[in-house]
Short mmCIF file of C-alpha atoms in Angstrom, two decimals:
data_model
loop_
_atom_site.label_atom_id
_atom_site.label_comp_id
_atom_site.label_asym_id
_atom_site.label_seq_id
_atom_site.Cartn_x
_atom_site.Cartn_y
_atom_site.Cartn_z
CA UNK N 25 73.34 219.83 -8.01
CA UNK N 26 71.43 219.26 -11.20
CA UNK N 27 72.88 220.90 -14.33
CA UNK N 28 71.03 221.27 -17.53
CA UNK N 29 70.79 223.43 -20.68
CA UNK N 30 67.66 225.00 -21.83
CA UNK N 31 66.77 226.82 -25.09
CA UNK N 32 65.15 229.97 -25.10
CA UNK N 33 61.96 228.27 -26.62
CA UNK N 34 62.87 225.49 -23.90
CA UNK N 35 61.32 227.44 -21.33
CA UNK N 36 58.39 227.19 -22.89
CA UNK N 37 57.90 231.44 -21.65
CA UNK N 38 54.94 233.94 -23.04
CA UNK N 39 57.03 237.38 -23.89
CA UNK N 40 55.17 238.08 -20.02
CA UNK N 41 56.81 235.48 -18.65
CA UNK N 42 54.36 233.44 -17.49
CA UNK N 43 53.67 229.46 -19.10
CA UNK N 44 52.85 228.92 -22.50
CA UNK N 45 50.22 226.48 -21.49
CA UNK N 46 49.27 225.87 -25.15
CA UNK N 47 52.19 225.11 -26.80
CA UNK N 48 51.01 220.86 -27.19
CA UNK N 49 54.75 219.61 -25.52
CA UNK N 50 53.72 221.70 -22.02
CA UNK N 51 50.12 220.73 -22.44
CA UNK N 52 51.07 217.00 -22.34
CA UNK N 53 52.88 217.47 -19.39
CA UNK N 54 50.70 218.80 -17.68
CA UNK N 55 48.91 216.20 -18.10
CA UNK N 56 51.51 214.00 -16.81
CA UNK N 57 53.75 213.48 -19.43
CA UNK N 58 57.60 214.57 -19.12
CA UNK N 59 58.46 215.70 -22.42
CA UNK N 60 59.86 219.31 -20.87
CA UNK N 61 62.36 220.37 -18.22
CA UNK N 62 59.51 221.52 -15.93
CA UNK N 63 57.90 217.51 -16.22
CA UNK N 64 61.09 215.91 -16.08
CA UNK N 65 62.77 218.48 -12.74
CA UNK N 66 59.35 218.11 -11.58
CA UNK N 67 59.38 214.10 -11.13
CA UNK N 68 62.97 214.26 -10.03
CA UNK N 69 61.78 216.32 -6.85
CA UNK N 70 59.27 214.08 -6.32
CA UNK N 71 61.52 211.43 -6.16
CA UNK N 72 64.11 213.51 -3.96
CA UNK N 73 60.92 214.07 -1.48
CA UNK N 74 60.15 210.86 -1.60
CA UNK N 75 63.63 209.41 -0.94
CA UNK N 76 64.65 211.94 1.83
CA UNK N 77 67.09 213.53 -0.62
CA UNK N 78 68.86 216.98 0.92
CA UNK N 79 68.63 220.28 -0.32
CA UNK N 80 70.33 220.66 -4.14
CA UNK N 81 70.78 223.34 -6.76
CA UNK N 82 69.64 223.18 -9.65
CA UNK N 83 71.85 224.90 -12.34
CA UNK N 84 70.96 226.39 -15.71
CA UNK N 85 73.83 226.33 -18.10
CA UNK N 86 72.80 228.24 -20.72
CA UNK N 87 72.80 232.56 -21.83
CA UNK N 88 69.27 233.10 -21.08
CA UNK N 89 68.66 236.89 -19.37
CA UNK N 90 67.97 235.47 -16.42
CA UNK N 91 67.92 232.05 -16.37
CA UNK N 92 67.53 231.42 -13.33
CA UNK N 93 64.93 233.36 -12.23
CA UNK N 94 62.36 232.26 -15.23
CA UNK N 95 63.20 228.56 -15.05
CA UNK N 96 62.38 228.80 -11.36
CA UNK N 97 59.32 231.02 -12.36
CA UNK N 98 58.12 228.42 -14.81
CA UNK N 99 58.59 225.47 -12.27
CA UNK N 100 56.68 226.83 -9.41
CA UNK N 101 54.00 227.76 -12.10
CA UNK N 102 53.85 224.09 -13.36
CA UNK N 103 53.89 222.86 -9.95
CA UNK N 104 50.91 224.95 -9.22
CA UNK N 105 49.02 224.27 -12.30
CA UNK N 106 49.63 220.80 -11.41
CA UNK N 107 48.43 220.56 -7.92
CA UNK N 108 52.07 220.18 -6.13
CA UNK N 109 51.80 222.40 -3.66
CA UNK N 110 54.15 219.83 -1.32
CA UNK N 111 56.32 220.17 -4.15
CA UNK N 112 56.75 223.91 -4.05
CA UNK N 113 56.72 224.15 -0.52
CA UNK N 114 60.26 221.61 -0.41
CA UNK N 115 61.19 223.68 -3.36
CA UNK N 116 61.07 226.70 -1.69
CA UNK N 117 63.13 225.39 1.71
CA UNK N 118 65.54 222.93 -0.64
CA UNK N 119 66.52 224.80 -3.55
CA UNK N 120 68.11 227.31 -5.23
CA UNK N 121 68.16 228.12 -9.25
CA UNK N 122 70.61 230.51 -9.58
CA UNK N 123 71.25 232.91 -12.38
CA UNK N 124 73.88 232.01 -14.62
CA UNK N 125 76.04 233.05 -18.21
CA UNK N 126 77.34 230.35 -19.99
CA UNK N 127 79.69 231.50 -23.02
CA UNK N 128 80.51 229.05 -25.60
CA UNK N 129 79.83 229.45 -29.41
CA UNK N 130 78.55 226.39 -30.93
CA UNK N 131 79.35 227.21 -34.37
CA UNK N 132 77.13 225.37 -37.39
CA UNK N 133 79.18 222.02 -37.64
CA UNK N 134 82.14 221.27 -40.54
CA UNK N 135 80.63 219.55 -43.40
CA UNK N 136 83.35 216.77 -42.74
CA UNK N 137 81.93 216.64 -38.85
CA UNK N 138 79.86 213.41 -38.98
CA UNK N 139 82.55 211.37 -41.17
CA UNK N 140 85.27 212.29 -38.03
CA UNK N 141 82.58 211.32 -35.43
CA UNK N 142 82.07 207.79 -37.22
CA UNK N 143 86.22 207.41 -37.95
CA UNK N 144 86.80 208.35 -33.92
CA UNK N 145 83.86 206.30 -32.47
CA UNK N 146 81.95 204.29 -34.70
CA UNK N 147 78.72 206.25 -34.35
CA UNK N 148 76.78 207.57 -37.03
CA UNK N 149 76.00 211.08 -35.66
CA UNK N 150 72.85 212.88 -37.62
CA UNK N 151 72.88 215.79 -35.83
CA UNK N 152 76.32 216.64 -34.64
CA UNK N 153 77.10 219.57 -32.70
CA UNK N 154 80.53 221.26 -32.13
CA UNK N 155 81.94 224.14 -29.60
CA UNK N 156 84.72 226.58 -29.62
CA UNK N 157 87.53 225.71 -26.90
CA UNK N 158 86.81 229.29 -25.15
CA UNK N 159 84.56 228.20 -22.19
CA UNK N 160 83.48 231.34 -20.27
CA UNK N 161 80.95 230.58 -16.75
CA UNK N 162 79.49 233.25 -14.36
CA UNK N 163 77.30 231.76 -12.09
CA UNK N 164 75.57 233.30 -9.34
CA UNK N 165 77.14 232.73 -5.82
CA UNK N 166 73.15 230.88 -4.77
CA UNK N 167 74.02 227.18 -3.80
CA UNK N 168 71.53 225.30 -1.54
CA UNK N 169 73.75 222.48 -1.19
CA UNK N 170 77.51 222.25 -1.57
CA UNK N 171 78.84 224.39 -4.00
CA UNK N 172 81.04 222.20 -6.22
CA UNK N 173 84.26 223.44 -7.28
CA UNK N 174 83.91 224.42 -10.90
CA UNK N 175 86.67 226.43 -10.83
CA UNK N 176 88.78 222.85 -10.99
CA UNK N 177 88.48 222.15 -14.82
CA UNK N 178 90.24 218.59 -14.17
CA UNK N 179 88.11 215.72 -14.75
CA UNK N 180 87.46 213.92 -12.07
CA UNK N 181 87.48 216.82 -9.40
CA UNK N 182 84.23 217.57 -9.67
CA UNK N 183 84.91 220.36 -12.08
CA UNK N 184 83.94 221.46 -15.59
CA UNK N 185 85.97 219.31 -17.43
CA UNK N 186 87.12 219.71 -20.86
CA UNK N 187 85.80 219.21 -24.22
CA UNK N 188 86.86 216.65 -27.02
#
């Protein structure tokens, strides 16, 4: 399973659905750069193909309608628009992108954030982000591969985890 987060402007969508092939980030990569999730998933398949990988999910963790659906949308579209038909085609018999809704307010960070970063770790955080401790997942029941048990929040098993 890959897991990843994706802004709504991270899809890089037209309000029909279908690629914003201008915006200049998707142009590069189209191009051959992997500056978006659709370059970067896109090369990891590759690799997967060429490696003899198995069959794997990949997982949107985010609260866009229908995540799922449009990121899977999107890749076969880049895929097509950059001549991968090999790629779709072990897409299409490998993996899933199911749907998911991913509650969990980031609120706009305490002005104090950064100094309690660089106190607890040493790191000078610019852009520091912070999340509620209510965690809320609903994740379509569409695994390719072995569905992991997310339901076991203890690190370690494979699970969620917890936050710091």
């Amino acid at each position: 399973m890959i897991a990843f987060t994706v802004t709504e402007g991270g899809y890089y969508l037209n309000t029909s659905h279908k690629l914003d092939v201008k915006n200049p980030d998707l142009a590069g990569d189209l191009q051959g750069a992997s500056n978006t999730i659709y370059g970067v998933i896109a090369r990891i398949l590759e690799a997967r193909m060429a490696n003899g990988a198995g069959p794997l999910t990949l997982l949107n963790c985010d609260n866009v309608r229908h995540n799922g659906e449009r990121f899977h949308d999107g890749l076969v579209e880049f895929l097509h628009l950059t001549h991968r038909q090999t790629v779709i085609d072990w897409l299409h018999v490998n993996a899933t992108c199911p749907n998911t809704m991913v509650d969990r307010i980031t609120p706009r960070p305490a002005a104090d954030l950064p100094a309690r970063i660089k106190a607890q770790t040493g790191i000078d955080d610019r852009a520091p982000v912070m999340g509620e401790t209510f965690i809320q997942w609903v994740i379509e029941d569409n695994f390719r591969d072995a569905r992991p048990a997310l339901e076991d929040r203890r690190r370690g098993a494979g699970g969620v985890g917890h936050s710091v």
